Short mmCIF file of C-alpha atoms in Angstrom, two decimals:
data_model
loop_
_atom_site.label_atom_id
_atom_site.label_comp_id
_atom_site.label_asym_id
_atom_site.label_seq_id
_atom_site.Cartn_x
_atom_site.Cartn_y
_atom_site.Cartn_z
CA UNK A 1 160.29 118.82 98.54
CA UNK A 2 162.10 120.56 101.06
CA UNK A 3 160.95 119.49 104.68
CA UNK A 4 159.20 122.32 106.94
CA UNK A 5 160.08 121.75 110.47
CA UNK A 6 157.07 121.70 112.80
CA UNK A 7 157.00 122.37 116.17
CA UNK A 8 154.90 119.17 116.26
CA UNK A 9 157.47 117.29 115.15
CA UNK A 10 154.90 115.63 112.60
CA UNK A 11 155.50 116.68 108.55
CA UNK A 12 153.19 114.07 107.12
CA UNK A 13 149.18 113.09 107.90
CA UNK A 14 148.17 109.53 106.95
CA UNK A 15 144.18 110.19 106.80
CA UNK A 16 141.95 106.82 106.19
CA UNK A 17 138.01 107.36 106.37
CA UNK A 18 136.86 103.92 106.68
CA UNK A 19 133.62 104.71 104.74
CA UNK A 20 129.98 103.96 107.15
CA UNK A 21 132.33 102.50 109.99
CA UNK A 22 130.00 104.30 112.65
CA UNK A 23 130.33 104.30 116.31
CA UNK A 24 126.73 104.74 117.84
CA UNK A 25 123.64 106.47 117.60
CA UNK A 26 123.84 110.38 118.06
CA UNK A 27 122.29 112.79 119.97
CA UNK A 28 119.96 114.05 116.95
CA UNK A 29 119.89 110.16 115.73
CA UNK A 30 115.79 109.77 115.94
CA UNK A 31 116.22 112.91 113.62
CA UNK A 32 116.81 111.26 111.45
CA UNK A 33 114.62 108.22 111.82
CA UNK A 34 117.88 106.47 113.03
CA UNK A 35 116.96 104.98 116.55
CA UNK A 36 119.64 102.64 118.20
CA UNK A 37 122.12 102.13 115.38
CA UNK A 38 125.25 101.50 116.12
CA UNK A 39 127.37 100.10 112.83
CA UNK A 40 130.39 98.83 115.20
CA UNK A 41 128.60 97.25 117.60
CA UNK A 42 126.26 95.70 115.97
CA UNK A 43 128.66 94.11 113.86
CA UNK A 44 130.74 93.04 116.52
CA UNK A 45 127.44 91.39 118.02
CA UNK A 46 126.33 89.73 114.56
CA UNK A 47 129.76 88.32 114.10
CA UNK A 48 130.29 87.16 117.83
CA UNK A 49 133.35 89.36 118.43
CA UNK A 50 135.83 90.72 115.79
CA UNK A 51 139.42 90.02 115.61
CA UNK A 52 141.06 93.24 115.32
CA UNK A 53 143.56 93.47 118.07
CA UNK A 54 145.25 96.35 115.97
CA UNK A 55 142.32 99.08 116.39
CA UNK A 56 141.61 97.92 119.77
CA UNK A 57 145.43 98.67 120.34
CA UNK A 58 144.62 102.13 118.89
CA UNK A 59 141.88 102.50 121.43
CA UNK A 60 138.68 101.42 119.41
CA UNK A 61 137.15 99.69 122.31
CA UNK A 62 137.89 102.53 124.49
CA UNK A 63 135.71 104.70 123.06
CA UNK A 64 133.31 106.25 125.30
CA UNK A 65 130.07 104.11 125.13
CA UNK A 66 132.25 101.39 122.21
CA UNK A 67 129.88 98.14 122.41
CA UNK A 68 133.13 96.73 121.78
CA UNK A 69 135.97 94.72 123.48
CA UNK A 70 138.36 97.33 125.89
CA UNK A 71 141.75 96.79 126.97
CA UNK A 72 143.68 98.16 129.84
CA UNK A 73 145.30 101.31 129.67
CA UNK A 74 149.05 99.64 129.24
CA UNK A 75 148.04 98.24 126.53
CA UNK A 76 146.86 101.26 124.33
CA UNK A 77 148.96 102.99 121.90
CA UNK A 78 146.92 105.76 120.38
CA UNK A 79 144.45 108.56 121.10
CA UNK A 80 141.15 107.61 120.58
CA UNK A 81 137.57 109.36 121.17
CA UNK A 82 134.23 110.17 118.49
CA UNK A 83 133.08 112.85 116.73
CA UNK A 84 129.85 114.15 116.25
CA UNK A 85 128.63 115.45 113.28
CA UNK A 86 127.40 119.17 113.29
CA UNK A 87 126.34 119.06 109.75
CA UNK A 88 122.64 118.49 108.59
CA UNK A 89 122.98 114.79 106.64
CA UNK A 90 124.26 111.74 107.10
CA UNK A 91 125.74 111.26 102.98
CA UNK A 92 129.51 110.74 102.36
CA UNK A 93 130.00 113.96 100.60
CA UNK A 94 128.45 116.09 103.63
CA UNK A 95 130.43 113.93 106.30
CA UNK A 96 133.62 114.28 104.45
CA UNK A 97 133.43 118.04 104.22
CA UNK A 98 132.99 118.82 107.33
CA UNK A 99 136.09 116.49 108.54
CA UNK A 100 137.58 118.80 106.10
CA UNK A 101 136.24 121.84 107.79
CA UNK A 102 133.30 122.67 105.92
CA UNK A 103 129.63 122.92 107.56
CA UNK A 104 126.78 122.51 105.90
CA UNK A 105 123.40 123.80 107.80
CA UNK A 106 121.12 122.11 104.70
CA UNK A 107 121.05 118.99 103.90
CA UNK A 108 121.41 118.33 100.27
CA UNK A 109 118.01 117.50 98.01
CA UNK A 110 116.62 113.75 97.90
CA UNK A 111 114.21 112.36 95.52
CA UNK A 112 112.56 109.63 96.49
CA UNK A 113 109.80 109.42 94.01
CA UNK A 114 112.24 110.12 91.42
CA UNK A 115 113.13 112.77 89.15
CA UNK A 116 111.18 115.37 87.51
CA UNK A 117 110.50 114.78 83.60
CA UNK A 118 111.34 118.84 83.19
CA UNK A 119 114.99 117.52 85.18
CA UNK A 120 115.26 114.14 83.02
CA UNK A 121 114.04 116.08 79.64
CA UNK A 122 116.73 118.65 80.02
CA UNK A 123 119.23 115.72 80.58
CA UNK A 124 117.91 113.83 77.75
CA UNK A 125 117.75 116.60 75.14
CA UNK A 126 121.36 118.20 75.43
CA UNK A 127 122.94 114.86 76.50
CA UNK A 128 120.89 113.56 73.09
CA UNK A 129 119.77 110.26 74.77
CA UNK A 130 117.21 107.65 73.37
CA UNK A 131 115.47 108.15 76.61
CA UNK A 132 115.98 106.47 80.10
CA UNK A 133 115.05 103.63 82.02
CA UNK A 134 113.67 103.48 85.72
CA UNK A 135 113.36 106.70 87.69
CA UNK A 136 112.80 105.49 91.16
CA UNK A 137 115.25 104.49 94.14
CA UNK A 138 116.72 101.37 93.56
CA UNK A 139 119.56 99.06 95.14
CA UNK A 140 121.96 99.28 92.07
CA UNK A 141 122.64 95.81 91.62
CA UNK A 142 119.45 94.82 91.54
CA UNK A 143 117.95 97.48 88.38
CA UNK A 144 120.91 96.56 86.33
CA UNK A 145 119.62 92.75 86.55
CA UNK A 146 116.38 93.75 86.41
CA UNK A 147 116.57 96.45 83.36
CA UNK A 148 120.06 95.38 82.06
CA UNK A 149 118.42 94.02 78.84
CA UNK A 150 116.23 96.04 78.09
CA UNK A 151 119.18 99.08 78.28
CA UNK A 152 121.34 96.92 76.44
CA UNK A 153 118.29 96.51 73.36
CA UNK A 154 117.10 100.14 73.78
CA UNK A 155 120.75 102.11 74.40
CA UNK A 156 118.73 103.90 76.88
CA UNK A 157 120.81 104.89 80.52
CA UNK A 158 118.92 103.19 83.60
CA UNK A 159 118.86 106.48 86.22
CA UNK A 160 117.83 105.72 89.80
CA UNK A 161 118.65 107.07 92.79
CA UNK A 162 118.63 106.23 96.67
CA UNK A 163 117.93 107.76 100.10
CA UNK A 164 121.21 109.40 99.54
CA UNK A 165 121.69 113.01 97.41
CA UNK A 166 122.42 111.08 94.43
CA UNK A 167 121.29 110.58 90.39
CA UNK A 168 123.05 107.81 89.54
CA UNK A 169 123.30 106.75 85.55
CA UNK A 170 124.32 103.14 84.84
CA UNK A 171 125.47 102.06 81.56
CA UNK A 172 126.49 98.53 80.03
CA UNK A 173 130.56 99.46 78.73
CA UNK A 174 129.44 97.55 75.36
CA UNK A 175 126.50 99.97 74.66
CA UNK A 176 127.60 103.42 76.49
CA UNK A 177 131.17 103.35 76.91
CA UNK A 178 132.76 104.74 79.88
CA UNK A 179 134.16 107.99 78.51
CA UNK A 180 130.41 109.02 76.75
CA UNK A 181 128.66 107.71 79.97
CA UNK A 182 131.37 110.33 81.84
CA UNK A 183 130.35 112.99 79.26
CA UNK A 184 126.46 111.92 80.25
CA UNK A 185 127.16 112.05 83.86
CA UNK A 186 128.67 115.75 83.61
CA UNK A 187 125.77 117.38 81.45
CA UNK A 188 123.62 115.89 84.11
CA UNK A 189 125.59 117.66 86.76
CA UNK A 190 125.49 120.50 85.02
CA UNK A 191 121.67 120.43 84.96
CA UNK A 192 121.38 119.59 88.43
CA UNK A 193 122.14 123.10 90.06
CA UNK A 194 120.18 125.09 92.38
CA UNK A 195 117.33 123.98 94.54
CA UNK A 196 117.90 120.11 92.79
CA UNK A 197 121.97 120.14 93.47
CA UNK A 198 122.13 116.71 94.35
CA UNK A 199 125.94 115.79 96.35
CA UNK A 200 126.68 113.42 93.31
CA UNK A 201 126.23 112.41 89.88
CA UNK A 202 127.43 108.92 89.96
CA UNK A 203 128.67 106.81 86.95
CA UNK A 204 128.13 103.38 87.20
CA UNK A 205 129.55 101.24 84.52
CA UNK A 206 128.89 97.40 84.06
CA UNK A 207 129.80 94.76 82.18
CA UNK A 208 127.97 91.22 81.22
CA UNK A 209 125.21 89.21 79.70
CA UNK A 210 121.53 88.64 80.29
CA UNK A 211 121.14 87.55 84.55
CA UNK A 212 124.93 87.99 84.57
CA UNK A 213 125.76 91.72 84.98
CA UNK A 214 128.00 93.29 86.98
CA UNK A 215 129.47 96.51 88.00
CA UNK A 216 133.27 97.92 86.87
CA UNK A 217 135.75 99.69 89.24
CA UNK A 218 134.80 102.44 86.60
CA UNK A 219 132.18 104.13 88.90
CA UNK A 220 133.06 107.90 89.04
CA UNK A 221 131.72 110.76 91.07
CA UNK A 222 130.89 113.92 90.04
CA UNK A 223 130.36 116.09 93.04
CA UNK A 224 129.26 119.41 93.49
CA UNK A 225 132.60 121.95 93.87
CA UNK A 226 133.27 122.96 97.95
CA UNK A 227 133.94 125.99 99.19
CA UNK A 228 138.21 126.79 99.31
CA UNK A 229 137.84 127.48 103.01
CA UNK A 230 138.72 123.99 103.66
CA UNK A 231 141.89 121.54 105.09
CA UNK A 232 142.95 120.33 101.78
CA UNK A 233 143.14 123.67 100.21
CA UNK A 234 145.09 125.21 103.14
CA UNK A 235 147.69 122.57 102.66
CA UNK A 236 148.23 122.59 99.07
CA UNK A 237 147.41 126.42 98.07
CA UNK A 238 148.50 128.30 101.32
CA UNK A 239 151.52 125.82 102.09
CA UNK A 240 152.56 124.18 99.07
CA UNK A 241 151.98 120.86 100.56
CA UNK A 242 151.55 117.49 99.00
CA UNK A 243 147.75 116.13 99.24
CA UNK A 244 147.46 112.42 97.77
CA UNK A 245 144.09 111.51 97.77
CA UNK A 246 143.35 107.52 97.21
CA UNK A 247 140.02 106.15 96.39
CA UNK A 248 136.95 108.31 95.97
CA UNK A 249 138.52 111.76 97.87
CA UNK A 250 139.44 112.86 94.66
CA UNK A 251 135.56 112.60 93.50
CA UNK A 252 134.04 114.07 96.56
CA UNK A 253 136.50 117.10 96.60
CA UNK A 254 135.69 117.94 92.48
CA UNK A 255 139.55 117.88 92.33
CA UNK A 256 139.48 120.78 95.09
CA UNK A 257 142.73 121.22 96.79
CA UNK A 258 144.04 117.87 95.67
CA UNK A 259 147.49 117.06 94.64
CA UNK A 260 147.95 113.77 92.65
CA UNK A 261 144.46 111.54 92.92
CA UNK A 262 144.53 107.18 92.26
CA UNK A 263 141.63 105.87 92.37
CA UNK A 264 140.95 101.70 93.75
CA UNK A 265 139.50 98.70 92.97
CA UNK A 266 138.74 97.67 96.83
CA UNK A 267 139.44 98.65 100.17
CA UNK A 268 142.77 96.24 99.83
CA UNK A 269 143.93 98.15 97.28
CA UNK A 270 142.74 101.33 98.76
CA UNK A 271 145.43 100.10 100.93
CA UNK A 272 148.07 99.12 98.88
CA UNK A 273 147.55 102.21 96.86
CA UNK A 274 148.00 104.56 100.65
CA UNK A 275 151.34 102.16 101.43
CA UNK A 276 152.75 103.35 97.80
CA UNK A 277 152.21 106.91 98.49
CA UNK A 278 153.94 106.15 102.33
CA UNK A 279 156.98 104.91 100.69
CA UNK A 280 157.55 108.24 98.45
CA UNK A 281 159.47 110.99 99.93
CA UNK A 282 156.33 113.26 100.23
CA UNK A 283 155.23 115.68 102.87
CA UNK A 284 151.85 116.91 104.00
CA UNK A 285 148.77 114.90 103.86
CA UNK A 286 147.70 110.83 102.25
CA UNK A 287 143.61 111.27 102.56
CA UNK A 288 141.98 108.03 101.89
CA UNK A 289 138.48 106.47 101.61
CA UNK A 290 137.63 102.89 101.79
CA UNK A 291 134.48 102.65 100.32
CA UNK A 292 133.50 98.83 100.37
CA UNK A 293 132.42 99.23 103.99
CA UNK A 294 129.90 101.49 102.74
CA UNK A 295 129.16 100.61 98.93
CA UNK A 296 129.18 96.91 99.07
CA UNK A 297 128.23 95.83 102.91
CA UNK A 298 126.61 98.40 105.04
CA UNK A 299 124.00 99.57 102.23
CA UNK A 300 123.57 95.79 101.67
CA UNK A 301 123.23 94.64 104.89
CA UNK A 302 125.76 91.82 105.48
CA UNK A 303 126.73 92.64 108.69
CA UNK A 304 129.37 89.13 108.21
CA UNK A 305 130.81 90.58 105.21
CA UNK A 306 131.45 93.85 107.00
CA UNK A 307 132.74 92.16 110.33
CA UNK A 308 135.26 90.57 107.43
CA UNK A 309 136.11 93.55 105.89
CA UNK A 310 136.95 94.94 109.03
CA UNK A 311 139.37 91.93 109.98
CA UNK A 312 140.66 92.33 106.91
CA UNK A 313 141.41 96.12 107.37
CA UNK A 314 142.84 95.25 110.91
CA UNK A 315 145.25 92.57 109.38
CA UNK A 316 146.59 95.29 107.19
CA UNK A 317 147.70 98.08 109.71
CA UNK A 318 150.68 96.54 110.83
CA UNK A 319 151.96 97.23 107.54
CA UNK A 320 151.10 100.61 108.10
CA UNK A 321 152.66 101.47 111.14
CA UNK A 322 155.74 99.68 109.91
CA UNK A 323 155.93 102.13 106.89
CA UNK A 324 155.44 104.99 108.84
CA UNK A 325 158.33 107.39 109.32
CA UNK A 326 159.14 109.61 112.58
CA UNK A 327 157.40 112.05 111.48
CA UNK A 328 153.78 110.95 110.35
CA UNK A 329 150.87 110.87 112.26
CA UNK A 330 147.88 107.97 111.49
CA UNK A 331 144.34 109.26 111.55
CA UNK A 332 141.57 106.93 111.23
CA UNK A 333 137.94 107.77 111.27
CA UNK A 334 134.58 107.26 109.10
CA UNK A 335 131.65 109.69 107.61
CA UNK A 336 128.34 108.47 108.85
CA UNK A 337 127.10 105.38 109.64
CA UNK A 338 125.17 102.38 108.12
CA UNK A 339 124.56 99.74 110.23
CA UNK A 340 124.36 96.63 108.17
CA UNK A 341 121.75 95.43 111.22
CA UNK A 342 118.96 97.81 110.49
CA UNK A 343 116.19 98.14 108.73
CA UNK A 344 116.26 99.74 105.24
CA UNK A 345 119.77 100.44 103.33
CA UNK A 346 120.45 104.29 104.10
CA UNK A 347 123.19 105.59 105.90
CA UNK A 348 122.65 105.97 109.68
CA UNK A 349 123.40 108.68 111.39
CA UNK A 350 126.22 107.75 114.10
CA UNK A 351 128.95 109.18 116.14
CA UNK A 352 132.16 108.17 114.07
CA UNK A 353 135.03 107.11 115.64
CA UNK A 354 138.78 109.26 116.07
CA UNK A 355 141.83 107.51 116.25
CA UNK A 356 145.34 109.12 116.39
CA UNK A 357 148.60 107.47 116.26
CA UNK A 358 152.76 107.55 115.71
CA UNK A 359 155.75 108.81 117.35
CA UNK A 360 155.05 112.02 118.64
CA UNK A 361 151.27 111.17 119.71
CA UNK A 362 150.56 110.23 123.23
CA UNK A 363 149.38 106.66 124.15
CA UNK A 364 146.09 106.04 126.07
CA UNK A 365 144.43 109.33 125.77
CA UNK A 366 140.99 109.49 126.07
CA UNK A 367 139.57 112.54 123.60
CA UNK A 368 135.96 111.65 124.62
CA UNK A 369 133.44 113.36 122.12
CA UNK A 370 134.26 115.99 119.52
CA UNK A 371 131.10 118.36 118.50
CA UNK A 372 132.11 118.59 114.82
CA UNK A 373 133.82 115.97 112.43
CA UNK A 374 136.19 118.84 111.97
CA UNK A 375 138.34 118.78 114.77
CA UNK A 376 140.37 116.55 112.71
CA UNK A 377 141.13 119.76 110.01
CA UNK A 378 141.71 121.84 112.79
CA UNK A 379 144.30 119.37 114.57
CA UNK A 380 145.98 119.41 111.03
CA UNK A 381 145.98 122.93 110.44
CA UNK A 382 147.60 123.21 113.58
CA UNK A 383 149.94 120.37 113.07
CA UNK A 384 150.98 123.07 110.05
CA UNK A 385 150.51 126.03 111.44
CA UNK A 386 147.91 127.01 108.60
CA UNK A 387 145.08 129.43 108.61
CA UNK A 388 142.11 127.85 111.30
CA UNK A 389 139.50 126.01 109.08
CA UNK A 390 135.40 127.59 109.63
CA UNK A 391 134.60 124.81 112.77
CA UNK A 392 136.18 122.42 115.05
CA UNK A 393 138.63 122.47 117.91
CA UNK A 394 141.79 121.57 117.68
CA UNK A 395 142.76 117.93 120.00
CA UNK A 396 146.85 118.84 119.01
CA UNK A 397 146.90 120.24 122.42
CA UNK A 398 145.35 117.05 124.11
CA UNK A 399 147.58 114.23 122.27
CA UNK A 400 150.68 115.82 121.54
CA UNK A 401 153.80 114.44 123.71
#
């Protein structure tokens, strides 16, 4: 691909949500039952400090109201500030559209008694299941222990759900394999339209014996299609720009405005899977999602775990700023909260933090707070000169040297 010179001076947009990684409870917090979260600092508290000296170089600790360690001003080499979310949810697929420029007034439907037998009937009769096991919310690592036999003797899917938008079908790979479970998983979305359009159909493979099981990296989203009027589309369709999307991005966009999708085992391969698409001679935008922040800490409360996975992020990013050419940009940021301190396991509804880095970015610039998680589109579609997205403000102005 030929370059396109920018008056930025930036051709390529390194994007990494780091999935829950919230900064602090929101105006609207209480809202949402959420008083005094805070996913970052309570971490940093439960673990007795964190050692990532690379975000606090960023300007993590900076942030207006961070419970975190700061540094002085010489020492900072990015842009840093929070977001708030304008959107009405706190669920990765509403937090990730509107960082792509997409609002969404209504949250999406919950169902936390369940689903109707007139949705699971429908579900059951053109999918042609057996039947189906649970119904209810349900941590999923506990109902495939708990039912996981009983599925495996009966060939009926367990279907639960959470406090997220979600209908989740989980399937032992010896008795459903992965590509019927898939072809389960999109009948269901297909049924689940309307006023019961829940943000994801979730797929959620595992393997194992009797008090034994375990989930697969096979776990695949299918999400509800967004509107066009959105980053990734101006890129791609308006532009003819690369958009790489690593880890679940893929999922969450229905394949909207996406260029080449791989999806990852962990966040360290989430890494390693963003490095290989740094080292190809691309141009436009990497977008990726580390999910185990979210999926396997923060919804299970192990606020250690989650100080570690943090570290281990940290330990990473000098590999990523040494892979970075002249002309990228870093961006790193999260969806929603979900402070592995507080009660529950839902999301919480948080500020998220904004970090901006690389050559032509100015160091030690404090971007305060953002009202919409979009003012990172609207930075990039400025960055390319692209068609403004629906919301957010542009920061290009602010951090550009």
């Amino acid at each position: 691909m030929g370059k396109i010179t920018n008056k930025s001076g930036i051709n390529r947009v390194i994007w990494i949500v780091l999935d829950s990684v919230g900064i602090g409870e929101a105006p609207d917090s209480k809202d949402f039952g959420d008083v005094g979260v805070d996913t970052l600092g309570h971490t940093w508290e439960a673990n007795g400090g964190l050692k990532i000296p690379n975000l606090l170089k960023l300007g993590l600790g900076n942030i207006d109201g961070a419970n975190l360690k700061r540094l002085e001003d010489k020492d900072i080499i990015g842009a840093y500030g929070k977001l708030q979310e304008k959107s009405a949810g706190k669920d990765t697929t509403i937090g990730h559209w509107e960082m792509a420029g997409i609002y969404s007034p209504n949250p999406f439907p919950t169902f936390p008694n369940g689903f109707s037998d007139e949705i699971n009937n429908e579900i059951i009769k053109r999918a042609n299941l057996p039947g189906i096991l649970c119904n209810e919310p349900a941590s999923g690592t506990e109902v495939i222990n708990r039912l996981g036999d009983e599925h495996v003797k009966t060939g009926k899917p367990i279907i639960y759900t959470s406090a997220d938008s979600v209908y989740q079908i989980a399937a032992h790979e010896d008795v459903i394999s992965v590509k019927r479970l898939y072809e389960i998983c999109e009948i269901a979305r297909e049924v689940l339209q309307g006023d019961v359009a829940v943000a994801r159909v979730i797929a959620r493979p595992f393997v194992g014996t009797s008090g034994n099981y375990t989930r697969t990296s096979n776990r695949h989203d299918f999400s509800l299609v967004p509107t066009k009027d959105n980053i990734l589309n101006r890129l791609r369709d308006d532009l003819g720009l690369d958009v790489l999307a690593v880890g679940k991005i893929e999922d969450i966009f229905a394949k909207e405005g996406i260029s080449r999708a791989v999806h990852t085992k962990d966040n360290m391969d989430g890494v390693d899977k963003t490095l290989d698409y740094m080292r190809e001679d691309n141009q436009g935008l990497i977008y990726t999602n580390l999910v185990e922040f979210d999926s396997a800490w923060g919804h299970r409360r192990d606020a250690k775990a989650y100080g570690k996975g943090l570290e281990d992020f940290d330990s990473r990013l000098p590999e990523i700023f040494s892979a970075m050419r002249e002309d990228d940009m870093l961006v790193i940021t999260a969806d929603h909260g979900c402070d592995p301190t507080y009660s529950g396991t839902d999301h919480t509804r948080e500020y998220v933090p904004v970090l901006f880095y690389g050559k032509h970015v100015k160091e030690n610039v404090n971007l305060h707070i953002g009202s919409s998680y979009a003012d990172i589109a609207q930075t990039i579609a400025d960055i390319f000169n692209t068609r403004p997205t629906m919301i957010g403000n542009s920061r290009l102005g602010e951090i550009l040297k």
